[in-house]
């Protein structure tokens, strides 16, 4: 068995998904405070005397369901536990039913929390789902390398073999490193968790920022490239490429919202098709090369645009390294494997890297043997396929499979980014709603956020792949580097048997990744990498601000101040104030504009609570104030009335000022402002009312100790 | 003295503006119901025992004001009446003070309701303010007539004299008719009130719809024409004509929001300048014509595009009638005159019509004498001015004055539409917020609505005057016709001495107006009048829907059902239900997600009220539900707890379904849902919270008998 992460907090919360992650348990300290506060609670028995039977066996709606009787809303089991039925999950309106029906059609029936364990992938499904990003990279990786080398003339193309060899070493080093990560973090841990654990939170956030950008760009780039492949084959679709790409993102989103197993089934076949097609191409190419005695065809002479320098070699290396994007997918996704997860994940990772090396090395060699050079009108893969299969359906199959696998590469990001956001949300660096498991057990909010961000970037760049490519890969190699430095620290910290060997493997990977990172950031800076270089610190800043807010909330709301940050450790503040009923002193305020049924119902509601109450009337003129007091006396003057003359006819602000001044001069009081509110049938009718309730609520929102209630009166239909 | 309108309801409410119009008095029937309901009210003395002194002499804020002590918010006078100070009228935040400062800078200091009588105009100010629309029409009216006649060849231009004579008759007829309206409705009544009174509400609404469209179009057309005149003089400004026009609308809006007296001062001078310039032009032109023995110069020969037919004559008549738009301004605006209002108004109206006839007839005659014909590159007024004043500054003065007066013509609409909307709001046909007098005693909401509508139309038509002109004049002649038919009915109904003469004057005016209306609608239908022909019934429909909603509210909220419409006259329903405290049975529901300080404060608040309470916890998993119940027991189980298992992790809908099902099965209960709510410092932080309170409020809004309260917890700073 591998060892898990070593931060005590992180060990307490499991790194697998839990539907209860949004509701973490209380600490023993918290429970102690809770017990002490509860002991001071004094309240009459009236509070516990319910006018309803809380143990009713089932709760039905008023409407008539399908079986001719009211629809069941909740059922109670033998243990007394009430459970929601699907009827109570949606609004009981025609609109609510229509939305519910559409959801079910697109996403399938909701899955219960108990189904979570069954939503796992066998290895033969996990491989294509997680590998599409990595393997599709070979469609452009070797070409990206040669495009740089050819700048130094066709004579420099021979350098592709040593650079490719270095890249294969890099692939083996990074792949081995991630094998070790899967082993060290058997519950799944991507670069974020590894870097956080071993290098501290800021390194983790840097890795997370890099990965976040890279996932979003993976979707934008892969979808636009895949759509471009399709529109190249069918040029009549070209004007619709942006809407088409948005539709593809929509399909990917829908598929992933349905849940990961379904997503796997849908997406496995095309990856296998691509794999078979490219392996067939390589096999046929080598047979053909062997028939020619492995003779190397000389490339066509191309003049050098610049001299051959170390910079050119490094840029070629960095560009070729885009073949490796997606290699981290498995280590992030360990929890989606069937048990034993880490073992299955490691097997799949090994296969993926092995296949990548075969494809990358095979294609690079064949390109070299055949003397192919990058051309503007045709990809190298396409040139090679045409040369190897001049006739027959093979060329078309390879092109179609390439287009499909590029579209599916985007799916890896849909698997990984929501998972990353989940872990970050648990640590409080992104909104906690990314913890929420949707009704199909998918991390719906993360999926939707990714789809929206990718769609915005795609539209902003007009769906042009070449504009997006320079932004790509900086983020992912930042994460690789931090993750592998983190693994070095991890081994040095634990000093388990063989730690030196492991640490040195990770060290080599880290060094090579760092070279790629720096090379990519420097050589592509003006071409667009500056966006990423700026965005990473910005994201880190935002993560920090979110965390600071959650810490602040924890300070303010936590039962035990010390569980938050350590700002308020004074013992006097250990027991929070005013959380027992006998401390609450009430005053109810009722703003009344005119004496109609809504006002009288509100006054009756307040009167029935038997607590001190004061009615307020804002009057534009003295005459109106006098008239209102006369009406009040006619009614019987049952509640004290204060009329406020507002000579400039302002209504909301004086009410708010009165309430807040009252509260500030009597800080022991809890003021409850009860506003009569007319509930209209149609939204347009809101224009016909003053919306006093909403405006007063907004004006009083920033004042503590003031509760705002609206007493709704519904218009009879 | 003239007689006032004869609808008893309208006589009860004065047709002048009242700051209390939003708060109408109760009827004797209402007071009776109020007395009977009050007599049944039973409530303990605790409600009347206030924990604060409600008779405190003054109320101060907590902050430190300018004098080094807390700012005064309210003062109480000897009679015990509390009055708002300016400090309590604005939000006590840096933002609130900045907005308040900007308002004061633009609009001046707020005016108290007592200042309302002082905001009147003397005649010499009222004349230019109300006449700019009418008099500026002569800049395009004669030309509009000749443009049609010239279609039948230059020989047909001679018909301009008899058509102009007919238009002068029409002006005299309509002017005399409105003199009679001012006399009959001394408190001010435009076509809407006259048509409503004498022909019934639907005729009044038709007149109102026509006028509403016409006022909005007056602003759009006049501003775009005025800006076009300026940009013709300074062509470099042409690309900015739409923003420039929007800025002009903004200036007009600001000026009018400051209040009517200031508006008059600002706008009087240019109208007098225009008047002087055009009168000077006419005088000089006649001197010049007299010097030539009044010889008629033959117009240049122009071939006929179509035969001279009755249709051409009618179209010329209808187009020339645009010279009369704005004639109704005085009758609408009687209340802005100084006392005795109706007498001053009638004097100004007579002057206005007299000046109009002089300008219109004078310009038409001079154009005829000089044989001028419409040209594409220059207006007729400009041609005449050039001919009459070949040298000197007069030509430039006339053009500048024309441009200015066109911009100011828009101001008439700013005077009249808010007033029309006020009267309509009092009758319930438009939102009641049009009754509200702003802090400068202007009808701010009507002014803003007009500015927004005119700006939208101006932008939608790209600021092109010629696209807007065909929409114009149909609405105003609809109002003229209805108003004058109404006056005929008015005289026939009252049969005062001389009623036959008066009725026949109005009858002639009505017939002539109807001819213009039908001609304009038919001959300009395809050119754009169809918009108005469709919009008038649409507006009438909307007015009816608004009125129906207010009637519905009156039915539902009125103390005495019979004061609304007569739908619910059953005696059993005379006393509305559940408006006394002893009938209210409470159950408080407290949704609790986790036990933190916000939840405990909410529970303490509910517990302190001493009414039955039930806490609800929605759990995604059975294990979490068990854990929460254990925490609850640790706390002391002071309030009954119901845990609801939501296997699909939906939270809001089950809570709403539970509350509404409980209420439906116990209709005698008043449910109060008290939701713990965290109030954040910055809006962006809302993204970090679930906003349960807002979502639950929205889900429960349509369910009667459920009060939703949020118990705010503010984050300590």
PDB file of C-alpha atoms in Angstrom, chain B residues 70-203:
ATOM      1  CA  UNK B  70     -23.729  63.263  15.998  1.00  0.00           C
ATOM      2  CA  UNK B  71     -25.736  64.441  13.005  1.00  0.00           C
ATOM      3  CA  UNK B  72     -29.411  65.150  13.587  1.00  0.00           C
ATOM      4  CA  UNK B  73     -31.686  62.665  11.824  1.00  0.00           C
ATOM      5  CA  UNK B  74     -35.168  63.665  13.028  1.00  0.00           C
ATOM      6  CA  UNK B  75     -36.596  66.566  15.040  1.00  0.00           C
ATOM      7  CA  UNK B  76     -39.841  66.619  16.995  1.00  0.00           C
ATOM      8  CA  UNK B  77     -41.931  69.798  17.195  1.00  0.00           C
ATOM      9  CA  UNK B  78     -44.228  70.961  19.984  1.00  0.00           C
ATOM     10  CA  UNK B  79     -47.183  69.031  18.591  1.00  0.00           C
ATOM     11  CA  UNK B  80     -45.170  65.790  18.814  1.00  0.00           C
ATOM     12  CA  UNK B  81     -44.712  65.506  15.070  1.00  0.00           C
ATOM     13  CA  UNK B  82     -41.389  63.972  14.007  1.00  0.00           C
ATOM     14  CA  UNK B  83     -39.799  65.471  10.898  1.00  0.00           C
ATOM     15  CA  UNK B  84     -37.035  64.085   8.704  1.00  0.00           C
ATOM     16  CA  UNK B  85     -33.827  66.111   8.335  1.00  0.00           C
ATOM     17  CA  UNK B  86     -31.788  65.958   5.120  1.00  0.00           C
ATOM     18  CA  UNK B  87     -29.257  63.685   6.859  1.00  0.00           C
ATOM     19  CA  UNK B  88     -31.853  60.953   7.194  1.00  0.00           C
ATOM     20  CA  UNK B  89     -32.784  61.198   3.526  1.00  0.00           C
ATOM     21  CA  UNK B  90     -29.645  59.674   2.153  1.00  0.00           C
ATOM     22  CA  UNK B  91     -27.683  56.569   2.894  1.00  0.00           C
ATOM     23  CA  UNK B  92     -25.077  57.294   5.530  1.00  0.00           C
ATOM     24  CA  UNK B  93     -22.230  55.880   3.450  1.00  0.00           C
ATOM     25  CA  UNK B  94     -19.490  57.523   1.413  1.00  0.00           C
ATOM     26  CA  UNK B  95     -21.347  56.358  -1.684  1.00  0.00           C
ATOM     27  CA  UNK B  96     -24.652  57.754  -0.434  1.00  0.00           C
ATOM     28  CA  UNK B  97     -23.067  61.121   0.350  1.00  0.00           C
ATOM     29  CA  UNK B  98     -21.406  61.269  -3.083  1.00  0.00           C
ATOM     30  CA  UNK B  99     -24.688  60.534  -4.857  1.00  0.00           C
ATOM     31  CA  UNK B 100     -26.448  63.087  -2.659  1.00  0.00           C
ATOM     32  CA  UNK B 101     -23.823  65.714  -3.452  1.00  0.00           C
ATOM     33  CA  UNK B 102     -24.079  65.098  -7.191  1.00  0.00           C
ATOM     34  CA  UNK B 103     -27.887  65.297  -7.018  1.00  0.00           C
ATOM     35  CA  UNK B 104     -27.713  68.588  -5.194  1.00  0.00           C
ATOM     36  CA  UNK B 105     -25.184  69.954  -7.682  1.00  0.00           C
ATOM     37  CA  UNK B 106     -27.327  69.007 -10.680  1.00  0.00           C
ATOM     38  CA  UNK B 107     -30.800  69.510  -9.285  1.00  0.00           C
ATOM     39  CA  UNK B 108     -30.400  71.987  -6.442  1.00  0.00           C
ATOM     40  CA  UNK B 109     -31.531  71.615  -2.852  1.00  0.00           C
ATOM     41  CA  UNK B 110     -34.657  69.548  -2.215  1.00  0.00           C
ATOM     42  CA  UNK B 111     -37.881  71.547  -1.906  1.00  0.00           C
ATOM     43  CA  UNK B 112     -40.420  70.855   0.805  1.00  0.00           C
ATOM     44  CA  UNK B 113     -44.027  70.039   0.000  1.00  0.00           C
ATOM     45  CA  UNK B 114     -44.983  73.455   1.372  1.00  0.00           C
ATOM     46  CA  UNK B 115     -43.036  75.109  -1.464  1.00  0.00           C
ATOM     47  CA  UNK B 116     -45.412  73.735  -4.056  1.00  0.00           C
ATOM     48  CA  UNK B 117     -47.495  76.879  -4.463  1.00  0.00           C
ATOM     49  CA  UNK B 118     -44.479  79.037  -5.173  1.00  0.00           C
ATOM     50  CA  UNK B 119     -43.493  76.953  -8.193  1.00  0.00           C
ATOM     51  CA  UNK B 120     -45.687  78.844 -10.658  1.00  0.00           C
ATOM     52  CA  UNK B 121     -44.904  80.751 -13.847  1.00  0.00           C
ATOM     53  CA  UNK B 122     -45.851  84.340 -14.711  1.00  0.00           C
ATOM     54  CA  UNK B 123     -47.423  84.749 -18.137  1.00  0.00           C
ATOM     55  CA  UNK B 124     -44.338  86.151 -19.843  1.00  0.00           C
ATOM     56  CA  UNK B 125     -42.435  83.017 -18.832  1.00  0.00           C
ATOM     57  CA  UNK B 126     -45.306  80.616 -19.488  1.00  0.00           C
ATOM     58  CA  UNK B 127     -45.739  81.876 -23.036  1.00  0.00           C
ATOM     59  CA  UNK B 128     -42.265  80.899 -24.315  1.00  0.00           C
ATOM     60  CA  UNK B 129     -42.151  77.703 -22.262  1.00  0.00           C
ATOM     61  CA  UNK B 130     -45.463  76.445 -23.577  1.00  0.00           C
ATOM     62  CA  UNK B 131     -45.225  77.939 -27.068  1.00  0.00           C
ATOM     63  CA  UNK B 132     -41.869  76.623 -28.257  1.00  0.00           C
ATOM     64  CA  UNK B 133     -43.437  73.413 -29.616  1.00  0.00           C
ATOM     65  CA  UNK B 134     -46.242  75.250 -31.397  1.00  0.00           C
ATOM     66  CA  UNK B 135     -44.174  78.113 -32.816  1.00  0.00           C
ATOM     67  CA  UNK B 136     -41.210  75.991 -33.880  1.00  0.00           C
ATOM     68  CA  UNK B 137     -43.631  74.062 -36.090  1.00  0.00           C
ATOM     69  CA  UNK B 138     -43.712  76.970 -38.573  1.00  0.00           C
ATOM     70  CA  UNK B 139     -40.088  76.086 -39.360  1.00  0.00           C
ATOM     71  CA  UNK B 140     -41.325  73.001 -41.200  1.00  0.00           C
ATOM     72  CA  UNK B 141     -45.139  73.283 -41.486  1.00  0.00           C
ATOM     73  CA  UNK B 142     -45.466  75.513 -44.591  1.00  0.00           C
ATOM     74  CA  UNK B 143     -42.681  73.569 -46.281  1.00  0.00           C
ATOM     75  CA  UNK B 144     -44.391  70.238 -45.540  1.00  0.00           C
ATOM     76  CA  UNK B 145     -47.508  71.570 -47.295  1.00  0.00           C
ATOM     77  CA  UNK B 146     -45.626  72.818 -50.382  1.00  0.00           C
ATOM     78  CA  UNK B 147     -43.601  69.607 -50.693  1.00  0.00           C
ATOM     79  CA  UNK B 148     -46.877  67.762 -51.335  1.00  0.00           C
ATOM     80  CA  UNK B 149     -48.375  70.376 -53.650  1.00  0.00           C
ATOM     81  CA  UNK B 150     -45.275  70.538 -55.839  1.00  0.00           C
ATOM     82  CA  UNK B 151     -45.806  66.866 -56.705  1.00  0.00           C
ATOM     83  CA  UNK B 152     -48.617  68.120 -58.966  1.00  0.00           C
ATOM     84  CA  UNK B 153     -46.243  70.586 -60.637  1.00  0.00           C
ATOM     85  CA  UNK B 154     -45.347  74.198 -59.904  1.00  0.00           C
ATOM     86  CA  UNK B 155     -48.758  75.230 -61.209  1.00  0.00           C
ATOM     87  CA  UNK B 156     -50.387  73.643 -58.170  1.00  0.00           C
ATOM     88  CA  UNK B 157     -48.367  75.813 -55.762  1.00  0.00           C
ATOM     89  CA  UNK B 158     -50.997  78.523 -56.055  1.00  0.00           C
ATOM     90  CA  UNK B 159     -53.307  76.256 -54.060  1.00  0.00           C
ATOM     91  CA  UNK B 160     -51.140  76.954 -50.998  1.00  0.00           C
ATOM     92  CA  UNK B 161     -53.090  80.147 -50.294  1.00  0.00           C
ATOM     93  CA  UNK B 162     -56.578  78.555 -50.000  1.00  0.00           C
ATOM     94  CA  UNK B 163     -55.114  75.570 -48.064  1.00  0.00           C
ATOM     95  CA  UNK B 164     -53.286  77.953 -45.729  1.00  0.00           C
ATOM     96  CA  UNK B 165     -56.526  79.854 -45.296  1.00  0.00           C
ATOM     97  CA  UNK B 166     -58.266  76.598 -44.342  1.00  0.00           C
ATOM     98  CA  UNK B 167     -55.435  75.879 -41.887  1.00  0.00           C
ATOM     99  CA  UNK B 168     -55.833  79.325 -40.352  1.00  0.00           C
ATOM    100  CA  UNK B 169     -59.519  78.567 -39.929  1.00  0.00           C
ATOM    101  CA  UNK B 170     -58.528  75.271 -38.322  1.00  0.00           C
ATOM    102  CA  UNK B 171     -56.091  77.063 -36.004  1.00  0.00           C
ATOM    103  CA  UNK B 172     -58.752  79.548 -34.977  1.00  0.00           C
ATOM    104  CA  UNK B 173     -61.291  76.776 -34.480  1.00  0.00           C
ATOM    105  CA  UNK B 174     -58.973  74.573 -32.440  1.00  0.00           C
ATOM    106  CA  UNK B 175     -57.581  77.535 -30.533  1.00  0.00           C
ATOM    107  CA  UNK B 176     -61.055  78.785 -29.695  1.00  0.00           C
ATOM    108  CA  UNK B 177     -62.015  75.289 -28.688  1.00  0.00           C
ATOM    109  CA  UNK B 178     -59.099  75.083 -26.280  1.00  0.00           C
ATOM    110  CA  UNK B 179     -59.934  78.513 -24.922  1.00  0.00           C
ATOM    111  CA  UNK B 180     -63.289  77.032 -24.069  1.00  0.00           C
ATOM    112  CA  UNK B 181     -61.594  73.989 -22.513  1.00  0.00           C
ATOM    113  CA  UNK B 182     -59.457  76.169 -20.270  1.00  0.00           C
ATOM    114  CA  UNK B 183     -62.602  77.999 -19.256  1.00  0.00           C
ATOM    115  CA  UNK B 184     -64.607  74.807 -18.667  1.00  0.00           C
ATOM    116  CA  UNK B 185     -61.799  73.053 -16.793  1.00  0.00           C
ATOM    117  CA  UNK B 186     -60.198  75.839 -14.775  1.00  0.00           C
ATOM    118  CA  UNK B 187     -57.955  73.430 -12.873  1.00  0.00           C
ATOM    119  CA  UNK B 188     -56.361  72.319 -16.103  1.00  0.00           C
ATOM    120  CA  UNK B 189     -57.518  69.495 -18.315  1.00  0.00           C
ATOM    121  CA  UNK B 190     -56.022  68.269 -21.524  1.00  0.00           C
ATOM    122  CA  UNK B 191     -57.667  66.087 -24.100  1.00  0.00           C
ATOM    123  CA  UNK B 192     -57.471  63.098 -21.759  1.00  0.00           C
ATOM    124  CA  UNK B 193     -59.611  64.615 -19.034  1.00  0.00           C
ATOM    125  CA  UNK B 194     -62.057  66.254 -21.455  1.00  0.00           C
ATOM    126  CA  UNK B 195     -62.560  63.106 -23.523  1.00  0.00           C
ATOM    127  CA  UNK B 196     -62.843  60.937 -20.389  1.00  0.00           C
ATOM    128  CA  UNK B 197     -65.377  63.249 -18.807  1.00  0.00           C
ATOM    129  CA  UNK B 198     -67.593  63.763 -21.804  1.00  0.00           C
ATOM    130  CA  UNK B 199     -67.153  60.656 -23.917  1.00  0.00           C
ATOM    131  CA  UNK B 200     -66.247  58.001 -21.378  1.00  0.00           C
ATOM    132  CA  UNK B 201     -63.004  56.370 -20.229  1.00  0.00           C
ATOM    133  CA  UNK B 202     -62.167  54.578 -23.487  1.00  0.00           C
ATOM    134  CA  UNK B 203     -62.228  57.816 -25.475  1.00  0.00           C
TER     135      UNK B 203
END
